[in-house]
mmCIF file of C-alpha atoms in Angstrom:
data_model
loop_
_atom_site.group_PDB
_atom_site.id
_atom_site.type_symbol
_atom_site.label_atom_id
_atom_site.label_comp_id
_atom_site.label_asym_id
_atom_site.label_seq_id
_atom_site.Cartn_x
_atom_site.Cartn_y
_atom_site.Cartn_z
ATOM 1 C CA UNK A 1 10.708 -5.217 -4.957
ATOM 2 C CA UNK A 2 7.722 -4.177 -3.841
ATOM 3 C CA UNK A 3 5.628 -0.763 -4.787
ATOM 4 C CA UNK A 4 7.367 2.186 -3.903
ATOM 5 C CA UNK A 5 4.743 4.773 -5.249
ATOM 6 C CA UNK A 6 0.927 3.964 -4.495
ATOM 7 C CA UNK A 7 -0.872 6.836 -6.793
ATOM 8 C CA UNK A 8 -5.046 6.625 -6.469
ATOM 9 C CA UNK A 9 -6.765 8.136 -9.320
ATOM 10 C CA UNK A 10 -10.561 8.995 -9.745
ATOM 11 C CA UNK A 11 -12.590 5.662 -10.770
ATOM 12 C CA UNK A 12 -15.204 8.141 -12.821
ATOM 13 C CA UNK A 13 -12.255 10.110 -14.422
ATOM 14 C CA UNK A 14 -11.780 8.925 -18.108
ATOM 15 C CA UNK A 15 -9.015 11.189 -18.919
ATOM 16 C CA UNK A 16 -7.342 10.966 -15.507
ATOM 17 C CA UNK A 17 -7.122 6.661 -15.988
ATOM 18 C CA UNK A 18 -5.558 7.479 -19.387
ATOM 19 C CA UNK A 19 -2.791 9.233 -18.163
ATOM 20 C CA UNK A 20 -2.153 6.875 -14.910
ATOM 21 C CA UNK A 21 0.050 4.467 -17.236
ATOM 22 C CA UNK A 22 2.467 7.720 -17.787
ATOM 23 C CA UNK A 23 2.810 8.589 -14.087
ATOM 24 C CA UNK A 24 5.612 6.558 -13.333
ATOM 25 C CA UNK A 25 3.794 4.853 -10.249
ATOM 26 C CA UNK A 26 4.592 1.158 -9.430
ATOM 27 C CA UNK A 27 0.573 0.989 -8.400
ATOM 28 C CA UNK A 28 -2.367 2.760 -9.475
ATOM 29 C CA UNK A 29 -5.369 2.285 -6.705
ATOM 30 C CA UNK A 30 -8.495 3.420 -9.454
ATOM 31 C CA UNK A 31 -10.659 5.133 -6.203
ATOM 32 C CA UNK A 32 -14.674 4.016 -6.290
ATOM 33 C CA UNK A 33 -14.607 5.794 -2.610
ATOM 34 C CA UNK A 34 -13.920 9.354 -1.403
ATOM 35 C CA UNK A 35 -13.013 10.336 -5.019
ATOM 36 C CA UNK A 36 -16.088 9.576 -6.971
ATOM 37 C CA UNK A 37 -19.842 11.209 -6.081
ATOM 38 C CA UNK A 38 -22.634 8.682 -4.900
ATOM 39 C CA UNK A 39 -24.110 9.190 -8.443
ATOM 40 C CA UNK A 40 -21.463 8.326 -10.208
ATOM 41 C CA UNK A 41 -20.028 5.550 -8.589
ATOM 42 C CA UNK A 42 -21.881 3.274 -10.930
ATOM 43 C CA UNK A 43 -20.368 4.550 -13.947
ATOM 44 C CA UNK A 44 -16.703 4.386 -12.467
ATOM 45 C CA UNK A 45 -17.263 0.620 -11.622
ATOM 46 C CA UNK A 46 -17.666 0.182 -15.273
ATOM 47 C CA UNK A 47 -14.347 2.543 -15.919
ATOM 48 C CA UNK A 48 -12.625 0.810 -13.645
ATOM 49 C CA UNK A 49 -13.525 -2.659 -14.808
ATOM 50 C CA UNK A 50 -12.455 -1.271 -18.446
ATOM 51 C CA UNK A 51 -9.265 0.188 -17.212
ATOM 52 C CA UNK A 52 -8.504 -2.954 -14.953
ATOM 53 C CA UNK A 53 -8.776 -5.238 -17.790
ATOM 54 C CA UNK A 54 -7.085 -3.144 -20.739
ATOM 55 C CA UNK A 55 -3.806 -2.889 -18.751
ATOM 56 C CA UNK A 56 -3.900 -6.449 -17.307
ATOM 57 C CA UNK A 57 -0.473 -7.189 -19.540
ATOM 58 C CA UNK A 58 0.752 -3.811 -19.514
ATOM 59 C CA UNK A 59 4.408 -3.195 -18.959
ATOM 60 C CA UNK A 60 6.086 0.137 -18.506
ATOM 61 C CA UNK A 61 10.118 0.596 -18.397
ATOM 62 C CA UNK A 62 10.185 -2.985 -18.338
ATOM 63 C CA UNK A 63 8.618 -3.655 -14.987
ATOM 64 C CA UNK A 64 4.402 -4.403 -14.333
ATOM 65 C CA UNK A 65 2.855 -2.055 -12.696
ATOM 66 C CA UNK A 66 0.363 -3.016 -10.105
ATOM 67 C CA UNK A 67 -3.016 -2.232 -10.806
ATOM 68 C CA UNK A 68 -5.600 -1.968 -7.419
ATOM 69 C CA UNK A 69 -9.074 -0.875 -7.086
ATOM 70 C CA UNK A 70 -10.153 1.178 -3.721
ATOM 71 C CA UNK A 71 -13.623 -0.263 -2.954
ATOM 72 C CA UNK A 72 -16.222 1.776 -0.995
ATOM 73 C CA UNK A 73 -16.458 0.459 3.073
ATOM 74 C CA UNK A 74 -18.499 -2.132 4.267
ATOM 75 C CA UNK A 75 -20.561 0.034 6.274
ATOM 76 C CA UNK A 76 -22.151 1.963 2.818
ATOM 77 C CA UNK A 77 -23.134 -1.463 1.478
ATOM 78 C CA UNK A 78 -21.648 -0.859 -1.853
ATOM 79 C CA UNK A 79 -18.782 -2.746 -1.502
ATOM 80 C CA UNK A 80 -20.462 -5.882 -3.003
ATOM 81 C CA UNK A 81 -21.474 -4.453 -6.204
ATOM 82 C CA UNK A 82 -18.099 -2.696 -6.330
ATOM 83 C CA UNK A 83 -16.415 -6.513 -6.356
ATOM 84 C CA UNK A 84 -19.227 -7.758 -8.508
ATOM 85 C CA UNK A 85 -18.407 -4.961 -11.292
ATOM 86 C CA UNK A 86 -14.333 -4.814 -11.333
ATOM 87 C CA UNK A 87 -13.178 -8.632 -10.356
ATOM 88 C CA UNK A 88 -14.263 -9.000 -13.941
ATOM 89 C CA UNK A 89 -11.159 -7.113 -14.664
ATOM 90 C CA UNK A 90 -9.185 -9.167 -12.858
ATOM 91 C CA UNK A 91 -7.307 -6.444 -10.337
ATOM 92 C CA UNK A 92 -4.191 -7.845 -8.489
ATOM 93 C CA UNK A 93 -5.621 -6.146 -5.498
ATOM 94 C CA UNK A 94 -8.280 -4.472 -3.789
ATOM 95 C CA UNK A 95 -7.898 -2.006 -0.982
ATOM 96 C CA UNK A 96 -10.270 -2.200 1.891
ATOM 97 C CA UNK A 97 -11.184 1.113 3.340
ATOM 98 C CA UNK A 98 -12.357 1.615 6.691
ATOM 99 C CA UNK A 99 -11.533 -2.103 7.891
ATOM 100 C CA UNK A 100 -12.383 -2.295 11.100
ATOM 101 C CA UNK A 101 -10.389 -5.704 11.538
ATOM 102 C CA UNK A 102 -10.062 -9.118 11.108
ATOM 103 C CA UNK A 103 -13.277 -9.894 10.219
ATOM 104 C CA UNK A 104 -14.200 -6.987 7.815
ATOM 105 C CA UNK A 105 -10.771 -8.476 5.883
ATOM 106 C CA UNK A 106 -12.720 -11.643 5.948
ATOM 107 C CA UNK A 107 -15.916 -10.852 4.836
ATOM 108 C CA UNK A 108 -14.047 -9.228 1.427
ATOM 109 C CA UNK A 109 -11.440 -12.018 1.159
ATOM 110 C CA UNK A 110 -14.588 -14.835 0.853
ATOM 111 C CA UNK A 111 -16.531 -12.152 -1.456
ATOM 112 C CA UNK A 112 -13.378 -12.550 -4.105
ATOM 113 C CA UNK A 113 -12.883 -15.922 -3.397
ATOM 114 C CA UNK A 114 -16.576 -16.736 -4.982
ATOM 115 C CA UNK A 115 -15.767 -13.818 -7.797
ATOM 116 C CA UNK A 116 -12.165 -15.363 -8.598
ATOM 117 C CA UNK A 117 -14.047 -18.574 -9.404
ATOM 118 C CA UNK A 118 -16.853 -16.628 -11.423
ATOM 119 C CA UNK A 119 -14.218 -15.141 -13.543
ATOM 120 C CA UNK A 120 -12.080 -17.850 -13.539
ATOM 121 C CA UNK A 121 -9.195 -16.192 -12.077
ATOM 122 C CA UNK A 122 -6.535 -18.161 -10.368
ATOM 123 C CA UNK A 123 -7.518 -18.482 -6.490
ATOM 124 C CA UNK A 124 -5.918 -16.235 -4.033
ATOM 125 C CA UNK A 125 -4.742 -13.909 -7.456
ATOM 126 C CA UNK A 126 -5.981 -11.269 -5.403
ATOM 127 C CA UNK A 127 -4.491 -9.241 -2.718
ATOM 128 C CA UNK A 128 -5.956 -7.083 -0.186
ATOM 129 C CA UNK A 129 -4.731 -4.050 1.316
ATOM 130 C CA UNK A 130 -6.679 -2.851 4.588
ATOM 131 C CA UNK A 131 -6.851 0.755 5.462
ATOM 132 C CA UNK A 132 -6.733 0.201 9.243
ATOM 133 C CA UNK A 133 -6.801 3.774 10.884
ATOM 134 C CA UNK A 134 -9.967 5.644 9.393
ATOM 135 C CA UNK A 135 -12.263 5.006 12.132
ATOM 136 C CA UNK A 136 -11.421 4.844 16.100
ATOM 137 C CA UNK A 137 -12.419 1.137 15.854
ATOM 138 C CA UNK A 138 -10.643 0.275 12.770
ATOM 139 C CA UNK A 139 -7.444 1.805 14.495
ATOM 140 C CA UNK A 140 -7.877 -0.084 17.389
ATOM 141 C CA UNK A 141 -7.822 -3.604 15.560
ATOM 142 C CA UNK A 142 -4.536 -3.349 14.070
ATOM 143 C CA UNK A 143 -2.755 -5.552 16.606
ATOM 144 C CA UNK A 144 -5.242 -8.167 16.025
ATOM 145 C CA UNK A 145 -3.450 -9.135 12.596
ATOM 146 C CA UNK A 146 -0.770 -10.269 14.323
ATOM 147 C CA UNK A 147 -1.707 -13.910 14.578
ATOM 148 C CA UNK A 148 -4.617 -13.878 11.827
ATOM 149 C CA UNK A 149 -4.461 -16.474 8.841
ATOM 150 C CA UNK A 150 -4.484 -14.131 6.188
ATOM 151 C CA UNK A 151 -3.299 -14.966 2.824
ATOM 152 C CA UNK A 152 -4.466 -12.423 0.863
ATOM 153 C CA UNK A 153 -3.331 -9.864 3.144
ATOM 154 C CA UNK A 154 -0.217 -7.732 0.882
ATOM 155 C CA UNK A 155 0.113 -5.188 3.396
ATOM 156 C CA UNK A 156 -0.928 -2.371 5.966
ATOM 157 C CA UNK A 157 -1.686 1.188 5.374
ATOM 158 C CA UNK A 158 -3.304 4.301 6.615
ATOM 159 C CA UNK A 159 -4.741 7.424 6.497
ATOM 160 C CA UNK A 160 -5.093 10.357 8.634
ATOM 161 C CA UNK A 161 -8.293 12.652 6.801
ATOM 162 C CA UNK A 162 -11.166 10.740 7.953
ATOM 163 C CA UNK A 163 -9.844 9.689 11.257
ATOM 164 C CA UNK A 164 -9.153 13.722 12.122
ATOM 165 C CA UNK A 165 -12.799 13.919 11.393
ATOM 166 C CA UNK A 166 -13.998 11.338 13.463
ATOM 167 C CA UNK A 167 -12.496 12.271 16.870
ATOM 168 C CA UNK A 168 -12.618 16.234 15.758
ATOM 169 C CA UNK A 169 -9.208 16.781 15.718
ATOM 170 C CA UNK A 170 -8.178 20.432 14.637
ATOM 171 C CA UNK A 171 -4.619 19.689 13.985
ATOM 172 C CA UNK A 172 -2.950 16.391 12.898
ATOM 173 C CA UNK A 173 0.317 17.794 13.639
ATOM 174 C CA UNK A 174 2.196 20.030 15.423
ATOM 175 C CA UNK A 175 3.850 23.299 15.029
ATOM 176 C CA UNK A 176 7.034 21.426 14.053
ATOM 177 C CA UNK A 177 5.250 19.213 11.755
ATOM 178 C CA UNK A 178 5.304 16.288 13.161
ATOM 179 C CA UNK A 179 2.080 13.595 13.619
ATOM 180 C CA UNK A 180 0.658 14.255 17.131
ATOM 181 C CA UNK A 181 0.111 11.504 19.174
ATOM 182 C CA UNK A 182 -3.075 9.829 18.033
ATOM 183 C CA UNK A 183 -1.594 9.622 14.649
ATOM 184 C CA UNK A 184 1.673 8.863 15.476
ATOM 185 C CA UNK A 185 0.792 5.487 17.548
ATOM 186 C CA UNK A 186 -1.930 4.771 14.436
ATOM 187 C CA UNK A 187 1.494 4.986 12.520
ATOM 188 C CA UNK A 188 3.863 3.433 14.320
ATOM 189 C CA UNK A 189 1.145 0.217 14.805
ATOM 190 C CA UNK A 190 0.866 -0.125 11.245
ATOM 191 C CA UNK A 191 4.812 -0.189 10.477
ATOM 192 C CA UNK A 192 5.424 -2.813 13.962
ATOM 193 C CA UNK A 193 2.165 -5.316 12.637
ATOM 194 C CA UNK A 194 3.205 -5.096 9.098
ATOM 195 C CA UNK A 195 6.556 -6.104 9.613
ATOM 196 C CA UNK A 196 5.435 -8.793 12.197
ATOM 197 C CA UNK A 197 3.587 -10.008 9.653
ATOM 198 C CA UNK A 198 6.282 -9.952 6.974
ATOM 199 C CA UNK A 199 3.873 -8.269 4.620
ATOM 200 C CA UNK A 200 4.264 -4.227 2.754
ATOM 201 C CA UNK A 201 4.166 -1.593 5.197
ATOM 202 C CA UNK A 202 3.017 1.928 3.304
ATOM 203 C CA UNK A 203 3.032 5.100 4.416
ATOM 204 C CA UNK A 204 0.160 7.297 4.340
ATOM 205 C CA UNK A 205 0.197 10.503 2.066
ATOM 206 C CA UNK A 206 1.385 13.906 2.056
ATOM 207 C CA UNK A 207 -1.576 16.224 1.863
ATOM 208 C CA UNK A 208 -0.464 19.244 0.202
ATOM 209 C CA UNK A 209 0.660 17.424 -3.491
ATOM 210 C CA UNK A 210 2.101 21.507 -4.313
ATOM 211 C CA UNK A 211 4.437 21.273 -1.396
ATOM 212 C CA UNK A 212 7.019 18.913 -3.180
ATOM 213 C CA UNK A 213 9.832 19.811 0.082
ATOM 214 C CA UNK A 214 6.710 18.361 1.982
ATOM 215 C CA UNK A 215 6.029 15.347 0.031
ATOM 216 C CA UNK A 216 9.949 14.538 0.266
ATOM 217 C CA UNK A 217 10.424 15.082 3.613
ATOM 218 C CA UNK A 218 7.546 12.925 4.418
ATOM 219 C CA UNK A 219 9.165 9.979 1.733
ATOM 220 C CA UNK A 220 12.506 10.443 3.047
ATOM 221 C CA UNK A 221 11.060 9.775 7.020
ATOM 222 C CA UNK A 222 8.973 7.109 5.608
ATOM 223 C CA UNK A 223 11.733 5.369 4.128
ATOM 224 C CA UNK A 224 14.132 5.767 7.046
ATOM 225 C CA UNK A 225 11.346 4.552 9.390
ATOM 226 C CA UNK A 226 11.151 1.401 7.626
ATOM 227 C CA UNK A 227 7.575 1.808 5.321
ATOM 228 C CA UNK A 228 8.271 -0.484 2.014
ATOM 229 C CA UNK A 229 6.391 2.390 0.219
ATOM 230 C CA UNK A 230 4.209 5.484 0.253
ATOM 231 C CA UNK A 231 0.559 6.290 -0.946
ATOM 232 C CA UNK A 232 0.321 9.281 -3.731
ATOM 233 C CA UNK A 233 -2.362 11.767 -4.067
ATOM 234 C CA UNK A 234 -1.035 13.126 -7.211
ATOM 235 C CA UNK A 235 1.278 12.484 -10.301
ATOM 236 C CA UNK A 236 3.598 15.240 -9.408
ATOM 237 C CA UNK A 237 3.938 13.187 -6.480
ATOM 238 C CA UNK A 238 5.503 9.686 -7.819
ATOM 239 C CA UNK A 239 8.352 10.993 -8.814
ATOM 240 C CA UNK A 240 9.386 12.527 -5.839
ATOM 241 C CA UNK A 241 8.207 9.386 -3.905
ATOM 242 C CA UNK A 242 10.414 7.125 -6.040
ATOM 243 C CA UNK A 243 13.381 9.020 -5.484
ATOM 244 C CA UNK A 244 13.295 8.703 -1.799
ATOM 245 C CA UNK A 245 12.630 4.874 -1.767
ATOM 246 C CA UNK A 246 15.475 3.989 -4.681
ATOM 247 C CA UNK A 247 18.355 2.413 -2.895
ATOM 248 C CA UNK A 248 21.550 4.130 -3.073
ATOM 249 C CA UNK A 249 24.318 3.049 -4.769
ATOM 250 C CA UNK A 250 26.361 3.173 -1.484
ATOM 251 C CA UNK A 251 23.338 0.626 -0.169
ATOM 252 C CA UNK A 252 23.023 -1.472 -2.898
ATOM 253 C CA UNK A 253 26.509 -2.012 -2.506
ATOM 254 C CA UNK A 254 26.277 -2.987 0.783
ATOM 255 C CA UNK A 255 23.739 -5.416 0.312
ATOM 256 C CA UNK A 256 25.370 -7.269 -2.070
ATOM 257 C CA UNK A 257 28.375 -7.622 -0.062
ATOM 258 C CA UNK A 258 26.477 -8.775 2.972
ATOM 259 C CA UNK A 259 24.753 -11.168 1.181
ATOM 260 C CA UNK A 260 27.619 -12.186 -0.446
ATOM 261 C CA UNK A 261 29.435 -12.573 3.127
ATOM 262 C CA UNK A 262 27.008 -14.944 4.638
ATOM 263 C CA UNK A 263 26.882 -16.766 1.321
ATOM 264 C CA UNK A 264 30.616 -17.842 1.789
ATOM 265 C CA UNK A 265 30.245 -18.465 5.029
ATOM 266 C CA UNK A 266 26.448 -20.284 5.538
ATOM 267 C CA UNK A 267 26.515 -21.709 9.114
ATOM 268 C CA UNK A 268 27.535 -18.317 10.573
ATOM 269 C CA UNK A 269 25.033 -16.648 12.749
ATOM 270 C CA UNK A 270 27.445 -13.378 13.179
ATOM 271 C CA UNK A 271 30.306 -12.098 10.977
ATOM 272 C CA UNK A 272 32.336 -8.787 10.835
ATOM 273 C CA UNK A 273 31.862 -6.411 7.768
ATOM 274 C CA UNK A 274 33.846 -2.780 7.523
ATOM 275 C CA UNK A 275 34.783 -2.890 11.383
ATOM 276 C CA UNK A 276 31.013 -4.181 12.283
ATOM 277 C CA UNK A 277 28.975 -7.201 12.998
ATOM 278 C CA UNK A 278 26.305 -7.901 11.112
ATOM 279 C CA UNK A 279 23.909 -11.400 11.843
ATOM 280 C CA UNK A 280 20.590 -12.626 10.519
ATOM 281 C CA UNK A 281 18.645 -9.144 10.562
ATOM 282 C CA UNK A 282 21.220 -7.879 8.182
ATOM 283 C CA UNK A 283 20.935 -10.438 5.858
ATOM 284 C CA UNK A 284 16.957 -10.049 5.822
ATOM 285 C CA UNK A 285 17.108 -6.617 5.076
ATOM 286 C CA UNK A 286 20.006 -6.886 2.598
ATOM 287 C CA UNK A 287 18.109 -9.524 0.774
ATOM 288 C CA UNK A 288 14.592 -7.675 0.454
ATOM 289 C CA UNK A 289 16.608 -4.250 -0.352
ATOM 290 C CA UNK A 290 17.867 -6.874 -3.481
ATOM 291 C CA UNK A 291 14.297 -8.072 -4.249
ATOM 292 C CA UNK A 292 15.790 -11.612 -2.987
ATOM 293 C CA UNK A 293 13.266 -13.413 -1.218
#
């Protein structure tokens, strides 16, 4: 299954890191961006390097969880030393911010490359995840994944704070709360390229982590949308987040059957289920709701 909760926590934050195990998220993103002061940020490489490599064989409730480093962007120049610092920790991912396409993801993906072989990490061990709306450039290059050679690439996801800045947006969304129309096509690009791709499509986060109705509503319509999972900007927000993405018990249900139905019958393109026809699509999302792949 992939991960449901993504929860960043402050790379220069000693005490925050030693809670992140507890929070119940299936990925911790330890932040050397937005999070951490320009002074600083060489001391929370070093934390995160620490952190990164003390919980390389941790398990919690039986499951890994998924432990990802936000670098800073490739326009601050700091990106390099941030890879030089916490590869050595051996993180199954890094998340890109800022990536203003294709070749940005490129640039980083050859950078590892060289430090997987430094540390003697298996080659293509790690992922990247590309924040592709935080710039009006950056947002613009999402289509251009489409038909990119990417094998590091684990998924798509977004943000809307620094892009509101950029083009001086006052609002983000409406009186009814819902994304205006910048962000909503942003959003929608994401979800359509991911999918196209066949990699993790994750929703961006709520901003107000002490409106929980929020944060659910938000998880709920990111779920229902068809995002794989959903970025956290606090602990009290995992739980919450988890809840919404957990399949039913009425779905898992479903899923088995389905796959169960094609099972028995293998050269069927179409076949009838509770007074419905279901084909190939159903399978495919039976099958990843069962962590079959």
């Amino acid at each position: 299954m992939p991960p449901r909760s993504w929860l960043f926590v402050p790379g220069d934050s000693d005490k925050k890191l030693g809670k992140a195990m507890t929070t119940g998220a299936h990925a911790v993103i330890v932040d050397l961006e937005d999070a951490v002061a320009p002074a600083a940020k060489p001391q929370a490489r070093i934390l995160a390097r620490d952190w990164l490599a003390i919980h390389r064989q941790h398990v919690t409730e039986n499951r890994p969880l998924a432990r990802w480093v936000r670098i800073n962007a490739i326009e601050t120049g700091l990106w390099r030393e941030d890879l030089a610092v916490v590869m050595a920790g051996a993180p199954d991912g890094v998340m890109l911010p800022k990536c203003e396409g294709p070749d940005q993801f490129r640039m980083v993906a050859a950078e590892i490359y060289e430090l997987e072989q430094r540390n003697r990490l298996p080659n293509g061990a790690t992922k990247i995840l590309p924040l592709v709306s935080e710039t009006a450039r950056s947002a613009l290059t999402i289509p251009l994944y489409v038909d990119e050679p990417m094998p590091r690439l684990a998924g798509l996801t977004w943000g809307a704070e620094d892009l509101s800045a950029v083009l001086g947006a006052s609002r983000k969304r409406d009186a009814a709360g819902a994304w205006t129309d910048a962000f909503r096509f942003i959003r929608a690009q994401c979800l359509l390229v991911s999918h196209a791709k066949g990699v993790w499509a994750i929703d961006t986060l709520y901003d107000d982590f002490r409106d929980e109705e929020g944060t659910r509503r938000a998880a709920e319509a990111a779920k229902a949308d068809g995002f794989t999972g959903m970025l956290a900007i606090h602990p009290s927000q995992v739980p919450i987040i988890n809840a919404a993405f957990a399949p039913t018990e009425e779905e898992l249900a479903e899923a088995h059957a389905i796959v169960a139905l094609f099972s028995a019958n293998p050269h069927a393109g179409t076949l009838q289920y509770n007074g419905r026809m279901v084909d190939q699509p159903h399978l495919r999302m039976a099958r990843q709701l069962l962590g079959i792949s």
